[in-house]
Coordinates of C-alpha atoms in Angstrom, one line a residue:
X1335 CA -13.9 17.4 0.3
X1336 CA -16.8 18.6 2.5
X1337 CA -19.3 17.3 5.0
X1338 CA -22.7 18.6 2.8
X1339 CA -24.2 15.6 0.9
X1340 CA -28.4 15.6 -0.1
X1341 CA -30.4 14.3 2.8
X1342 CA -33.7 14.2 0.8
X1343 CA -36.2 11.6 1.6
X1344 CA -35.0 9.1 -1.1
X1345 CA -31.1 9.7 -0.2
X1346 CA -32.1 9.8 3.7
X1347 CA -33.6 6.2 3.1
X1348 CA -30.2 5.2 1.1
X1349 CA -27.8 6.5 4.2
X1350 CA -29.7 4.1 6.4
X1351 CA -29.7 1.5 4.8
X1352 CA -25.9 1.6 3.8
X1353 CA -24.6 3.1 7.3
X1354 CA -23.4 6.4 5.4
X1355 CA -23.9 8.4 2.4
X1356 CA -20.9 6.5 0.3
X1357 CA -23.6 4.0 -0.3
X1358 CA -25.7 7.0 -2.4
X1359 CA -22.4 7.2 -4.6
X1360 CA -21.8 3.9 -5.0
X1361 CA -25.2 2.9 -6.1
X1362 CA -25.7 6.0 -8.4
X1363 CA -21.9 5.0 -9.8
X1364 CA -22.5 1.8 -10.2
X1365 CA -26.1 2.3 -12.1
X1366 CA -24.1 4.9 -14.5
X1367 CA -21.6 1.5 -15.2
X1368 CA -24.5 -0.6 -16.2
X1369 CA -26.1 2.3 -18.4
X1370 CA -23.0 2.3 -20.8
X1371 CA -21.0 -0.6 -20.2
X1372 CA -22.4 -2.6 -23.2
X1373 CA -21.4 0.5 -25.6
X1374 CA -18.0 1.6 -23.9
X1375 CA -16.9 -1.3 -21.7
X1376 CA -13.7 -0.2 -21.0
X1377 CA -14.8 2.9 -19.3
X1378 CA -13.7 2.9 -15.8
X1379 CA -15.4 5.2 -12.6
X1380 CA -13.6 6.2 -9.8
X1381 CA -14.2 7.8 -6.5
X1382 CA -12.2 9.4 -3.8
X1383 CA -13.2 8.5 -0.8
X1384 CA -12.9 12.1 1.4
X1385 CA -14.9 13.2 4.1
X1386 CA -18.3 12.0 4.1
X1387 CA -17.2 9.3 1.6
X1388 CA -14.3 7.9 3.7
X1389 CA -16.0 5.0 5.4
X1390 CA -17.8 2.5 2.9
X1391 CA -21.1 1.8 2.1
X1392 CA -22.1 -1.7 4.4
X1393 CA -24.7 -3.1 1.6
X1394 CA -23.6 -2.4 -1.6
X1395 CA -20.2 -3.0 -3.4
X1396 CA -18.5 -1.0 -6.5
X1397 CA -18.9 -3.1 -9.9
X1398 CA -15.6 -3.9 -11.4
X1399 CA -15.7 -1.1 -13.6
X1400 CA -16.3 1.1 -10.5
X1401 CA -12.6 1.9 -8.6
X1402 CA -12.1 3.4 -5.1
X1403 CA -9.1 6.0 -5.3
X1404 CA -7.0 7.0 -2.5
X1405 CA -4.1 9.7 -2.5
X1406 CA -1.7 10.5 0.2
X1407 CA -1.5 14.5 -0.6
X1408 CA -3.1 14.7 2.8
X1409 CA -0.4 13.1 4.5
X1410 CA 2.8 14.1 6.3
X1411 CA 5.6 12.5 3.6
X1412 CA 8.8 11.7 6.5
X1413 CA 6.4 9.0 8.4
X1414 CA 4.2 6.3 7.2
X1415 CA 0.9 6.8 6.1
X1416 CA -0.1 4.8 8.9
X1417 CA 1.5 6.8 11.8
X1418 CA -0.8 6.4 14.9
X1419 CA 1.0 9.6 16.3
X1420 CA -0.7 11.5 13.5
X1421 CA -4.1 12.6 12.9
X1422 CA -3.7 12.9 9.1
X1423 CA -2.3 9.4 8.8
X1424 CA -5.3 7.9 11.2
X1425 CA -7.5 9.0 9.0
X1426 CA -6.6 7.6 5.9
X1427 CA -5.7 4.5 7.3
X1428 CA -9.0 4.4 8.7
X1429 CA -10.7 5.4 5.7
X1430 CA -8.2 2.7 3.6
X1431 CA -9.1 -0.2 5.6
X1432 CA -12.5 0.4 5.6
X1433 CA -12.8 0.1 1.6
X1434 CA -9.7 -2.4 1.5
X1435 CA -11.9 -5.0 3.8
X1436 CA -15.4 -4.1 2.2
X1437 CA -14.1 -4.3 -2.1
X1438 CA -11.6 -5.0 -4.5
X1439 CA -11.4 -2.6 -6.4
X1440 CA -9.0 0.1 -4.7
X1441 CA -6.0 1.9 -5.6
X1442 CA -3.3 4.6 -4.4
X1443 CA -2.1 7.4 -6.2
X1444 CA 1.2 7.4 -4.8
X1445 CA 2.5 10.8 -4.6
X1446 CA 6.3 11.3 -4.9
X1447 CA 6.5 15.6 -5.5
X1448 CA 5.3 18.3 -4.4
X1449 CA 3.6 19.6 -6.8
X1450 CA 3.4 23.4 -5.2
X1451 CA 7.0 23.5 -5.0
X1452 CA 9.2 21.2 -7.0
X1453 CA 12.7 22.8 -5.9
X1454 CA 12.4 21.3 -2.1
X1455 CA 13.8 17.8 -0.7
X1456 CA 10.9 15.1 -1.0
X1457 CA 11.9 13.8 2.3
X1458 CA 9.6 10.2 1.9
X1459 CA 12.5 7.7 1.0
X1460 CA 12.7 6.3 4.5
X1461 CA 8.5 5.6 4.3
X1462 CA 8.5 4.3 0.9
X1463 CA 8.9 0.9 2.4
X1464 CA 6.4 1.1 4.7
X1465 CA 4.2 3.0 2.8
X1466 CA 4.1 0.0 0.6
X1467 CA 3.9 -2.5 2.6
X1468 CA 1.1 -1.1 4.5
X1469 CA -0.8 -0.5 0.8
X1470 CA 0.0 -4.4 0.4
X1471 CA -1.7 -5.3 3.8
X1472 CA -4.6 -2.8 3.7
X1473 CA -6.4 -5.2 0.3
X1474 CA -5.0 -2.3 -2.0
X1475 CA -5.1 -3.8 -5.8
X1476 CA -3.0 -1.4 -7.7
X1477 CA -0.9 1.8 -7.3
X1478 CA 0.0 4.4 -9.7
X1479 CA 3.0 6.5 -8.8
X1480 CA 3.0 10.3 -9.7
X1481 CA 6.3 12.4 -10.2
X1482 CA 8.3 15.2 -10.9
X1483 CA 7.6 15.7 -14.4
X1484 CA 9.2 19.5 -14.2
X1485 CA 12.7 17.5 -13.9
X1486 CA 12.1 13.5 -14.1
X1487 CA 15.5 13.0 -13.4
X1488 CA 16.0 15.4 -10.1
X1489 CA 15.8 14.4 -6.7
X1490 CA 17.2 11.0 -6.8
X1491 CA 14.3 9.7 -9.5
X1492 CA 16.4 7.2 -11.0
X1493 CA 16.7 5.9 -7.3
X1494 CA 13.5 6.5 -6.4
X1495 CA 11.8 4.6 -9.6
X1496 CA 14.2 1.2 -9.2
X1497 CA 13.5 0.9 -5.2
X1498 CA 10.1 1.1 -6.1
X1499 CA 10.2 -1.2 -8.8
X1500 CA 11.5 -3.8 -6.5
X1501 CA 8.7 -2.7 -3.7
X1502 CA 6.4 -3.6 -6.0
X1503 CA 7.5 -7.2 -6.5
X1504 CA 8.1 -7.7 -3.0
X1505 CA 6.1 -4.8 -0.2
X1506 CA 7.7 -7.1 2.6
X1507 CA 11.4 -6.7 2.1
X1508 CA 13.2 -6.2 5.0
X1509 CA 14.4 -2.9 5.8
X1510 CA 18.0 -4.1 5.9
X1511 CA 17.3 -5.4 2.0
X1512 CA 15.8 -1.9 1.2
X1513 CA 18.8 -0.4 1.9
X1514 CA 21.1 -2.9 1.2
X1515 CA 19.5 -2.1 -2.5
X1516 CA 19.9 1.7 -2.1
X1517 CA 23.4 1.6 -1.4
X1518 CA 24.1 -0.9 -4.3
X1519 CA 22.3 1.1 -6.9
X1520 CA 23.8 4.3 -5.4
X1521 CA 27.1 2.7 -5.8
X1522 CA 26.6 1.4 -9.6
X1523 CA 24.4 4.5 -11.0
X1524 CA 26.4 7.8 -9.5
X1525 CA 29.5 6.1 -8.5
X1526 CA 31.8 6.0 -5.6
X1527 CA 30.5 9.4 -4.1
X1528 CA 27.5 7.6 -4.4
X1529 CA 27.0 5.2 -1.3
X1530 CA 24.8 6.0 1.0
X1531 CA 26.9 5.7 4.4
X1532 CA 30.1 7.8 2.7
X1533 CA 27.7 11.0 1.7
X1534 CA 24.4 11.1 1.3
X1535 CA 23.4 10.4 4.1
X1536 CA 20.0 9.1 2.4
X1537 CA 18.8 6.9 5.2
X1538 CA 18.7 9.2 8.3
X1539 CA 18.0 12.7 5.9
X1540 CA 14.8 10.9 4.3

């Protein structure tokens, strides 16, 4: 989460040749992989690519048992994580397509609470769609959603799990078929107070 990475002679001679210090990480990652894979080969590595780590390496690519992992906790939740308008989301779309064009091995930890404070609205149902679509586009492999655990069933979770069930099998739906598919699950899973036009509103208040 800082800027302060060795600069030794070895490590200096590493940065240059990989454009950046990721490449340091990635080799010493990927070494660690090959050390225990043939005793433990189902051991996985991963690596959040923050600060000096958010551009990759331009030589050397993470084994398969080495995983890139990205989390939105930095960005704003009531825009896509690819808003050009905001700094935040530049960033990590920068970052995201840097290691989505350079490997295969990268994934999102989706995050759908806020963990600090579980009692307000998590305003990010009008993104979702984008959110996901974008992950799609940007050579993301896998994404694991994280939730409200406090109360699995409060804020709309029932909702919130089925829509992104069916982002998952298709990130390019329209967004007149995303909430075409609100509404209808509204309708069938909390009834006729339900629908999304008569009272919640959910389109325009997330």
């Amino acid at each position: 989460d800082f800027d302060l990475y060795c600069t030794c002679e070895d490590c200096a001679r590493v940065i240059e040749e990989e454009g950046g210090a990721s490449g340091n990480y990635i080799r010493f990652l990927n070494k660690l992989h090959d050390a225990i894979d043939e005793l433990y080969p189902d051991v996985k590595f991963e690596i959040t690519p923050r600060a000096y780590m958010a551009k990759a390496p331009s030589v050397t690519k993470p084994l398969d048992g080495v995983w890139i992992r990205f989390d939105n906790d930095k960005c704003h939740i009531s825009h896509p994580v690819n808003d050009s308008n905001c700094p935040e989301s530049v960033a990590f779309a920068e970052s995201l397509q840097s290691w989505g064009t350079f490997c295969n091995n990268v994934y999102v930890e989706y995050t759908l609470t806020a963990y600090k404070d579980f009692l307000p609205v998590f305003a990010n149902l009008g993104s979702m769609r984008e959110d996901i679509r974008y992950f799609a586009e940007s050579g993301v492999d896998s994404i694991r959603f994280t939730g409200n655990i406090v109360c699995p069933t409060g804020e709309f979770g029932e909702l919130r799990s089925y829509l992104l069930a069916k982002l998952m099998w298709n990130p390019y739906m329209s967004e007149e078929e995303y909430y075409t598919m609100m509404d209808e699950f509204l309708a069938a899973y909390y009834g006729q107070f339900g629908v999304r036009c008569n009272c919640l509103s959910l389109g325009g208040l997330f």
